[in-house]
Amino acid sequence: MLLKTFGWSFAVTAAGLALAGVLWGWQGLAVVAILSVLEISLSFDNAVINAGILRKMNPFWQKMFLTLGILIAVFGMRLVFPVVIVAITAKLGPIEAVKVAVQDHDRYEQLVTSAHPAIAAFGGMFLLMIFLDFVFEDRDIKWLAWLEKPLARLGKLDTLSIVVSLVVLLIAATTVATSVPVHGGSGTVDKTATVLLAGVGGLVTYLIVGGISGFFEDRLEEEEDGEENGAALSQKSGASVVGLAGKAAFFMFLYLEVIDASFSFDGVIGAFAITNDIFAMALGLGIGAMYIRSLTVFLVRKGTLDDYVYLEHGAHYAIGALAVILLITIKYEINEVVTGLIGVVLIGLAFFSSVLRNRRESGTGNGSETKAEVATGV
C-alpha cells in the first residue's frame, strides 16, 4: 500500500534532487529539498481536506487527481501561475514576463511580491468560505462542541457565511490594505481597491465552483438513493448514474484544484525567502505537491478519516487560521514556520482527540483494541 501510493512521489523526489544537484550543485539540491519540506508542512491540512472530497470520487477520478491534477499543481500553480501574475500586474506581454522570470530573478521576485495583496485576498476569502461553511453546518460529530453547537445554530441563517466573509474582507481592506509596505522600499501604498476586488473574486469563485460541484453531488446522491429503493431515477431524462457521477466528479475535481491553488499561494510567496529562481522553486514545491497528493490518496484508501473522525475538523480549523494569516500578510510578514506549525498542531490535536474518542467508544476495560490504538501503539 505504501509503495503503491507513494511510489511516484519517491521516484519524482529522487529524480528531482538528482536534477537539482546536476544543474545547481549541492547548494541547489539543498534549496530544492528545503522547498519540498516547506510545501509539505504548509499543505498537510490540504491533504486532509482533499481526502474528504476525493473519497466521494470513483477510482478513475482519483487517478485523474494524481495524474492531470499533479500536472496542474506543479506546472500550472508553481511555474505558470507566478509568471501570469507578473504579466497581469506589471502589464507585460507573456514572452516578456517569461524573460523576466528566467533572466531577471530580482525583478521577478519584486513583481510577484508586489502582487501578494491581491493573491492573499483571493486565496484568503476562498479558504475562509470553506472554513465558515464547515463550522456553520450542523454535524452529528462535533469536536469542540462548546463552539460548534452555537455556530451550527447560527448557521441556520441563510448566506451567513457570505455575510461574515464580506465583513472580514471589508475590515481587511480598510485596515491592513490601506498602507501596504512597498517591496524593497521605505514607503507604503494603498491597496484597498485591489484587495476588495480580489477578495470578491475569491468569494465568487468559491460560490460558482463549490455550488456547481455541490449541485451535481446532490443529484448523484438522489440517483443512488433511488437505486437503493428500487426506483428508476437513474433513467430519468436519459441520465445514468455513471454519467451523473462523471459530472459530479468533474466539478468536484475542479473544486479540488481551486482549493489546491488557494493553498499554494502562501507556499509560492514564502518560497522567495529561500530562492528567487523560478525553476528551483517549481521543482521544490512540485516535489512537495506530489507528496500531498499521494498522502491524500493514502488517507482515502486507508479510510483514515472514518477511523479518526476529528481530522476533518482539525484541518478546517487550520484552513480558517490560514485564511486569517493570508489576510494579515497583506501588510505584515509572518514566518512560514508559524503558518506550517499552526496547521500541524491543530491536526495533531484532532488526531489525538480522535484516538481518545475511539478508546471511549470501544471500552478499554473489556480489553478490546481499536484501530487508533493499534496505529499509535497505545
Short mmCIF file of C-alpha atoms in Angstrom, two decimals:
data_model
loop_
_atom_site.label_atom_id
_atom_site.label_comp_id
_atom_site.label_asym_id
_atom_site.label_seq_id
_atom_site.Cartn_x
_atom_site.Cartn_y
_atom_site.Cartn_z
CA MET A 1 0.00 0.00 0.00
CA LEU A 2 2.72 2.47 0.99
CA LEU A 3 4.90 1.86 -2.06
CA LYS A 4 1.91 1.74 -4.39
CA THR A 5 0.60 5.08 -3.16
CA PHE A 6 3.88 6.95 -2.64
CA GLY A 7 5.91 5.23 -5.36
CA TRP A 8 5.66 8.08 -7.84
CA SER A 9 6.44 10.61 -5.11
CA PHE A 10 9.61 8.73 -4.16
CA ALA A 11 10.63 8.47 -7.83
CA VAL A 12 10.00 12.16 -8.51
CA THR A 13 11.92 13.11 -5.37
CA ALA A 14 14.96 11.08 -6.41
CA ALA A 15 14.86 12.42 -9.98
CA GLY A 16 14.21 16.00 -8.83
CA LEU A 17 17.02 16.08 -6.30
CA ALA A 18 19.40 14.48 -8.78
CA LEU A 19 18.47 17.07 -11.40
CA ALA A 20 18.94 19.88 -8.88
CA GLY A 21 22.35 18.54 -7.97
CA VAL A 22 23.43 18.36 -11.62
CA LEU A 23 22.11 21.81 -12.54
CA TRP A 24 22.90 23.82 -9.41
CA GLY A 25 25.27 21.71 -7.33
CA TRP A 26 24.94 20.83 -3.65
CA GLN A 27 23.56 24.26 -2.81
CA GLY A 28 20.77 23.90 -5.36
CA LEU A 29 19.99 20.41 -4.12
CA ALA A 30 19.65 21.72 -0.56
CA VAL A 31 17.38 24.57 -1.72
CA VAL A 32 15.06 22.17 -3.56
CA ALA A 33 14.94 19.83 -0.56
CA ILE A 34 14.07 22.70 1.80
CA LEU A 35 11.33 23.93 -0.54
CA SER A 36 9.85 20.43 -0.66
CA VAL A 37 9.67 20.25 3.13
CA LEU A 38 8.19 23.77 3.22
CA GLU A 39 5.42 22.79 0.82
CA ILE A 40 4.55 19.62 2.74
CA SER A 41 4.44 21.40 6.10
CA LEU A 42 2.26 24.22 4.76
CA SER A 43 -0.14 21.94 2.90
CA PHE A 44 -0.62 18.93 5.20
CA ASP A 45 -4.08 20.18 6.13
CA ASN A 46 -4.77 20.46 2.41
CA ALA A 47 -4.31 16.68 2.12
CA VAL A 48 -6.94 16.05 4.80
CA ILE A 49 -9.43 18.38 3.12
CA ASN A 50 -8.73 16.85 -0.27
CA ALA A 51 -9.22 13.35 1.14
CA GLY A 52 -12.66 14.29 2.43
CA ILE A 53 -13.67 15.23 -1.12
CA LEU A 54 -11.69 12.63 -3.04
CA ARG A 55 -13.20 9.68 -1.17
CA LYS A 56 -16.52 10.56 -2.85
CA MET A 57 -14.97 10.01 -6.28
CA ASN A 58 -14.52 6.74 -8.12
CA PRO A 59 -11.06 5.23 -8.78
CA PHE A 60 -10.89 6.85 -12.23
CA TRP A 61 -11.12 10.37 -10.82
CA GLN A 62 -8.72 9.51 -8.04
CA LYS A 63 -6.22 8.60 -10.76
CA MET A 64 -7.02 11.84 -12.57
CA PHE A 65 -6.22 13.69 -9.37
CA LEU A 66 -2.80 12.05 -9.27
CA THR A 67 -2.02 12.50 -12.98
CA LEU A 68 -3.68 15.51 -14.58
CA GLY A 69 -4.12 17.10 -11.17
CA ILE A 70 -0.42 16.96 -10.38
CA LEU A 71 0.44 18.49 -13.75
CA ILE A 72 -1.87 21.39 -12.98
CA ALA A 73 -0.45 21.70 -9.48
CA VAL A 74 3.23 21.58 -10.43
CA PHE A 75 3.37 23.27 -13.82
CA GLY A 76 0.23 25.36 -13.54
CA MET A 77 0.35 26.72 -9.99
CA ARG A 78 4.08 26.51 -9.21
CA LEU A 79 5.50 27.56 -12.60
CA VAL A 80 2.94 29.18 -14.90
CA PHE A 81 0.77 30.95 -12.33
CA PRO A 82 3.51 33.22 -10.89
CA VAL A 83 4.50 34.23 -14.42
CA VAL A 84 0.87 35.01 -15.28
CA ILE A 85 0.59 37.12 -12.14
CA VAL A 86 3.70 39.05 -13.19
CA ALA A 87 2.30 39.57 -16.68
CA ILE A 88 -1.03 40.88 -15.36
CA THR A 89 0.19 43.08 -12.51
CA ALA A 90 3.18 44.53 -14.40
CA LYS A 91 1.20 44.77 -17.67
CA LEU A 92 3.81 42.77 -19.53
CA GLY A 93 3.37 40.52 -22.53
CA PRO A 94 3.62 36.75 -21.95
CA ILE A 95 7.03 36.48 -23.63
CA GLU A 96 8.44 39.45 -21.72
CA ALA A 97 7.08 38.07 -18.45
CA VAL A 98 8.83 34.75 -19.11
CA LYS A 99 12.08 36.59 -19.89
CA VAL A 100 11.85 38.47 -16.59
CA ALA A 101 11.22 35.24 -14.66
CA VAL A 102 14.15 33.47 -16.30
CA GLN A 103 16.71 36.26 -16.69
CA ASP A 104 15.97 38.87 -14.03
CA HIS A 105 15.29 37.00 -10.79
CA ASP A 106 15.36 40.08 -8.57
CA ARG A 107 12.78 41.96 -10.63
CA TYR A 108 10.66 38.82 -10.88
CA GLU A 109 10.64 38.46 -7.11
CA GLN A 110 9.73 42.11 -6.71
CA LEU A 111 6.82 41.86 -9.16
CA VAL A 112 5.39 38.69 -7.60
CA THR A 113 5.76 40.11 -4.10
CA SER A 114 4.02 43.32 -5.13
CA ALA A 115 1.09 41.20 -6.33
CA HIS A 116 0.85 39.48 -2.93
CA PRO A 117 -2.06 41.63 -1.59
CA ALA A 118 -4.31 40.50 -4.46
CA ILE A 119 -3.16 36.89 -4.18
CA ALA A 120 -3.64 36.85 -0.40
CA ALA A 121 -7.10 38.43 -0.63
CA PHE A 122 -8.29 35.96 -3.26
CA GLY A 123 -6.90 32.88 -1.51
CA GLY A 124 -7.85 34.13 1.96
CA MET A 125 -11.50 34.65 1.05
CA PHE A 126 -11.77 31.31 -0.75
CA LEU A 127 -10.34 29.42 2.23
CA LEU A 128 -12.39 31.45 4.69
CA MET A 129 -15.59 30.36 2.92
CA ILE A 130 -14.53 26.71 3.17
CA PHE A 131 -13.98 27.13 6.92
CA LEU A 132 -17.19 29.04 7.58
CA ASP A 133 -19.41 26.65 5.62
CA PHE A 134 -17.91 23.82 7.66
CA VAL A 135 -18.38 25.34 11.13
CA PHE A 136 -21.85 26.71 10.34
CA GLU A 137 -23.12 23.27 9.30
CA ASP A 138 -24.86 21.13 11.90
CA ARG A 139 -22.87 17.89 12.12
CA ASP A 140 -23.56 14.69 14.04
CA ILE A 141 -19.95 14.52 15.18
CA LYS A 142 -18.57 17.61 16.89
CA TRP A 143 -15.01 18.11 18.05
CA LEU A 144 -15.21 21.37 20.03
CA ALA A 145 -18.87 21.04 20.97
CA TRP A 146 -18.86 24.19 23.11
CA LEU A 147 -18.04 26.19 19.98
CA GLU A 148 -19.54 24.15 17.16
CA LYS A 149 -23.04 23.80 18.66
CA PRO A 150 -23.78 27.55 18.83
CA LEU A 151 -22.15 28.10 15.43
CA ALA A 152 -24.35 25.37 13.93
CA ARG A 153 -27.44 27.14 15.33
CA LEU A 154 -26.26 30.41 13.78
CA GLY A 155 -25.65 28.57 10.52
CA LYS A 156 -29.38 28.07 10.08
CA LEU A 157 -29.41 31.65 8.83
CA ASP A 158 -29.03 31.50 5.05
CA THR A 159 -25.95 33.12 3.50
CA LEU A 160 -24.42 33.79 6.93
CA SER A 161 -21.00 32.59 5.76
CA ILE A 162 -21.12 35.04 2.85
CA VAL A 163 -22.05 37.92 5.14
CA VAL A 164 -19.27 37.09 7.61
CA SER A 165 -16.74 36.77 4.78
CA LEU A 166 -17.69 40.14 3.31
CA VAL A 167 -17.41 41.77 6.73
CA VAL A 168 -13.95 40.25 7.18
CA LEU A 169 -12.97 41.46 3.70
CA LEU A 170 -14.13 44.98 4.46
CA ILE A 171 -12.17 45.01 7.70
CA ALA A 172 -9.05 43.77 5.93
CA ALA A 173 -9.44 46.26 3.08
CA THR A 174 -9.92 49.23 5.41
CA THR A 175 -7.16 48.32 7.85
CA VAL A 176 -4.22 46.23 6.62
CA ALA A 177 -4.71 47.14 2.94
CA THR A 178 -4.57 50.90 3.38
CA SER A 179 -0.82 51.10 3.97
CA VAL A 180 0.95 48.11 2.45
CA PRO A 181 4.77 48.37 2.61
CA VAL A 182 6.46 48.75 -0.76
CA HIS A 183 8.75 45.82 -1.51
CA GLY A 184 12.35 46.94 -1.37
CA GLY A 185 11.39 50.49 -0.38
CA SER A 186 10.57 52.55 2.66
CA GLY A 187 7.12 53.85 1.69
CA THR A 188 3.63 52.38 1.67
CA VAL A 189 0.87 52.12 -0.90
CA ASP A 190 -2.93 51.91 -0.64
CA LYS A 191 -4.16 48.53 -1.88
CA THR A 192 -7.77 48.86 -0.70
CA ALA A 193 -9.37 48.61 -4.14
CA THR A 194 -7.09 45.74 -5.17
CA VAL A 195 -7.86 43.73 -2.03
CA LEU A 196 -11.61 44.33 -2.34
CA LEU A 197 -11.69 43.26 -5.98
CA ALA A 198 -9.51 40.19 -5.45
CA GLY A 199 -11.40 39.19 -2.29
CA VAL A 200 -14.76 39.37 -4.05
CA GLY A 201 -13.21 37.34 -6.87
CA GLY A 202 -12.21 34.62 -4.40
CA LEU A 203 -15.68 34.61 -2.87
CA VAL A 204 -17.42 34.41 -6.26
CA THR A 205 -15.07 31.63 -7.41
CA TYR A 206 -15.93 29.59 -4.32
CA LEU A 207 -19.66 30.09 -4.83
CA ILE A 208 -19.52 29.13 -8.50
CA VAL A 209 -17.23 26.10 -8.34
CA GLY A 210 -18.48 24.88 -4.96
CA GLY A 211 -22.09 25.46 -5.94
CA ILE A 212 -21.84 23.53 -9.20
CA SER A 213 -19.98 20.61 -7.60
CA GLY A 214 -22.49 20.53 -4.75
CA PHE A 215 -25.40 20.53 -7.20
CA PHE A 216 -24.11 17.52 -9.09
CA GLU A 217 -23.14 15.78 -5.86
CA ASP A 218 -26.72 16.16 -4.59
CA ARG A 219 -28.04 14.83 -7.89
CA LEU A 220 -25.72 11.83 -7.60
CA GLU A 221 -26.93 11.09 -4.08
CA GLU A 222 -30.54 11.25 -5.28
CA GLU A 223 -29.77 8.77 -8.03
CA GLU A 224 -28.05 6.40 -5.59
CA ASP A 225 -30.95 6.64 -3.14
CA GLY A 226 -33.32 5.89 -5.96
CA GLU A 227 -31.40 2.76 -6.88
CA GLU A 228 -31.36 1.53 -3.31
CA ASN A 229 -35.15 1.95 -3.10
CA GLY A 230 -35.67 0.18 -6.40
CA ALA A 231 -36.64 3.42 -8.12
CA ALA A 232 -35.85 4.21 -11.71
CA LEU A 233 -34.43 7.67 -11.10
CA SER A 234 -31.21 6.74 -12.87
CA GLN A 235 -33.11 6.60 -16.16
CA LYS A 236 -34.86 9.93 -15.73
CA SER A 237 -34.30 12.24 -18.68
CA GLY A 238 -31.97 9.64 -20.14
CA ALA A 239 -29.36 10.24 -17.44
CA SER A 240 -27.35 7.41 -15.96
CA VAL A 241 -25.66 7.07 -12.63
CA VAL A 242 -22.33 6.73 -14.41
CA GLY A 243 -22.85 9.90 -16.43
CA LEU A 244 -24.09 11.85 -13.45
CA ALA A 245 -21.23 10.58 -11.33
CA GLY A 246 -18.88 11.76 -14.06
CA LYS A 247 -20.30 15.26 -13.99
CA ALA A 248 -20.26 15.39 -10.22
CA ALA A 249 -16.70 14.10 -10.07
CA PHE A 250 -15.57 16.54 -12.78
CA PHE A 251 -16.79 19.61 -10.93
CA MET A 252 -15.51 18.25 -7.63
CA PHE A 253 -12.17 17.80 -9.39
CA LEU A 254 -12.26 21.47 -10.40
CA TYR A 255 -13.16 22.37 -6.83
CA LEU A 256 -10.15 20.38 -5.59
CA GLU A 257 -7.85 22.22 -7.99
CA VAL A 258 -9.09 25.63 -6.84
CA ILE A 259 -8.55 24.57 -3.22
CA ASP A 260 -5.03 23.48 -4.11
CA ALA A 261 -4.44 26.81 -5.83
CA SER A 262 -5.52 28.68 -2.72
CA PHE A 263 -3.23 26.58 -0.55
CA SER A 264 -0.30 27.06 -2.92
CA PHE A 265 -0.35 30.86 -2.67
CA ASP A 266 1.45 31.03 0.66
CA GLY A 267 3.94 28.40 -0.47
CA VAL A 268 4.86 30.30 -3.64
CA ILE A 269 5.22 33.60 -1.82
CA GLY A 270 7.10 32.03 1.09
CA ALA A 271 9.50 30.30 -1.30
CA PHE A 272 11.05 33.67 -2.15
CA ALA A 273 12.57 33.70 1.34
CA ILE A 274 14.68 30.76 0.14
CA THR A 275 15.24 31.40 -3.58
CA ASN A 276 14.02 33.58 -6.43
CA ASP A 277 14.94 31.07 -9.15
CA ILE A 278 11.63 30.13 -10.74
CA PHE A 279 12.81 26.68 -11.83
CA ALA A 280 14.28 25.70 -8.46
CA MET A 281 11.09 26.98 -6.86
CA ALA A 282 8.84 24.98 -9.18
CA LEU A 283 10.93 21.84 -8.71
CA GLY A 284 11.00 22.01 -4.91
CA LEU A 285 7.34 22.97 -4.47
CA GLY A 286 6.37 20.41 -7.10
CA ILE A 287 8.03 17.58 -5.17
CA GLY A 288 6.14 18.68 -2.08
CA ALA A 289 2.88 18.81 -4.04
CA MET A 290 3.43 15.21 -5.15
CA TYR A 291 3.58 14.05 -1.53
CA ILE A 292 0.44 16.00 -0.65
CA ARG A 293 -1.44 14.24 -3.44
CA SER A 294 -0.09 10.82 -2.52
CA LEU A 295 -0.97 11.46 1.12
CA THR A 296 -4.48 12.42 0.05
CA VAL A 297 -4.99 9.12 -1.78
CA PHE A 298 -3.41 7.22 1.13
CA LEU A 299 -5.91 8.75 3.57
CA VAL A 300 -8.76 7.78 1.26
CA ARG A 301 -7.65 4.18 0.69
CA LYS A 302 -6.88 3.56 4.36
CA GLY A 303 -10.19 5.05 5.48
CA THR A 304 -8.31 7.26 7.92
CA LEU A 305 -10.99 9.93 8.03
CA ASP A 306 -13.53 7.31 9.09
CA ASP A 307 -11.25 5.97 11.83
CA TYR A 308 -10.13 9.38 13.12
CA VAL A 309 -13.29 11.41 12.85
CA TYR A 310 -11.92 14.72 14.15
CA LEU A 311 -9.21 15.03 11.49
CA GLU A 312 -11.51 16.93 9.15
CA HIS A 313 -12.39 19.29 11.96
CA GLY A 314 -8.75 19.99 12.72
CA ALA A 315 -7.98 20.53 9.04
CA HIS A 316 -10.84 23.01 8.65
CA TYR A 317 -9.73 24.95 11.72
CA ALA A 318 -6.25 25.04 10.16
CA ILE A 319 -7.84 26.39 6.98
CA GLY A 320 -9.57 29.12 8.97
CA ALA A 321 -6.26 30.05 10.58
CA LEU A 322 -4.51 30.09 7.19
CA ALA A 323 -7.24 32.32 5.73
CA VAL A 324 -6.75 34.87 8.53
CA ILE A 325 -2.98 34.64 8.18
CA LEU A 326 -3.18 35.31 4.45
CA LEU A 327 -5.23 38.44 5.04
CA ILE A 328 -2.83 39.65 7.73
CA THR A 329 0.17 39.10 5.44
CA ILE A 330 -1.24 41.73 3.08
CA LYS A 331 0.58 44.17 5.34
CA TYR A 332 2.55 42.22 7.93
CA GLU A 333 5.11 39.49 7.33
CA ILE A 334 4.51 36.19 9.10
CA ASN A 335 7.17 33.49 9.06
CA GLU A 336 6.22 30.37 7.10
CA VAL A 337 7.28 28.21 10.04
CA VAL A 338 4.48 29.74 12.11
CA THR A 339 1.95 29.11 9.34
CA GLY A 340 3.00 25.50 8.94
CA LEU A 341 3.14 24.77 12.67
CA ILE A 342 -0.39 26.06 13.26
CA GLY A 343 -1.78 23.54 10.79
CA VAL A 344 0.33 20.66 12.11
CA VAL A 345 -0.61 21.40 15.74
CA LEU A 346 -4.35 21.63 15.02
CA ILE A 347 -4.37 18.41 13.02
CA GLY A 348 -2.24 16.71 15.67
CA LEU A 349 -4.70 17.71 18.39
CA ALA A 350 -7.59 16.49 16.27
CA PHE A 351 -5.83 13.15 15.73
CA PHE A 352 -5.23 12.52 19.44
CA SER A 353 -8.78 13.62 20.25
CA SER A 354 -9.96 11.00 17.75
CA VAL A 355 -7.82 8.36 19.44
CA LEU A 356 -9.33 9.19 22.83
CA ARG A 357 -12.82 9.08 21.34
CA ASN A 358 -12.17 5.65 19.84
CA ARG A 359 -10.97 4.40 23.21
CA ARG A 360 -14.07 5.63 24.99
CA GLU A 361 -16.42 4.14 22.39
CA SER A 362 -14.69 0.76 22.27
CA GLY A 363 -14.47 0.44 26.04
CA THR A 364 -10.87 -0.10 27.09
CA GLY A 365 -11.96 -2.07 30.14
CA ASN A 366 -13.01 -5.13 28.11
CA GLY A 367 -9.59 -5.48 26.53
CA SER A 368 -10.76 -4.62 23.04
CA GLU A 369 -8.37 -2.73 20.83
CA THR A 370 -9.29 -0.05 18.30
CA LYS A 371 -7.55 0.78 15.08
CA ALA A 372 -6.45 4.03 16.64
CA GLU A 373 -4.74 2.18 19.49
CA VAL A 374 -3.01 -0.18 17.11
CA ALA A 375 -1.81 2.70 14.91
CA THR A 376 -0.44 4.68 17.82
CA GLY A 377 0.96 1.73 19.71
CA VAL A 378 -1.12 2.50 22.79
#
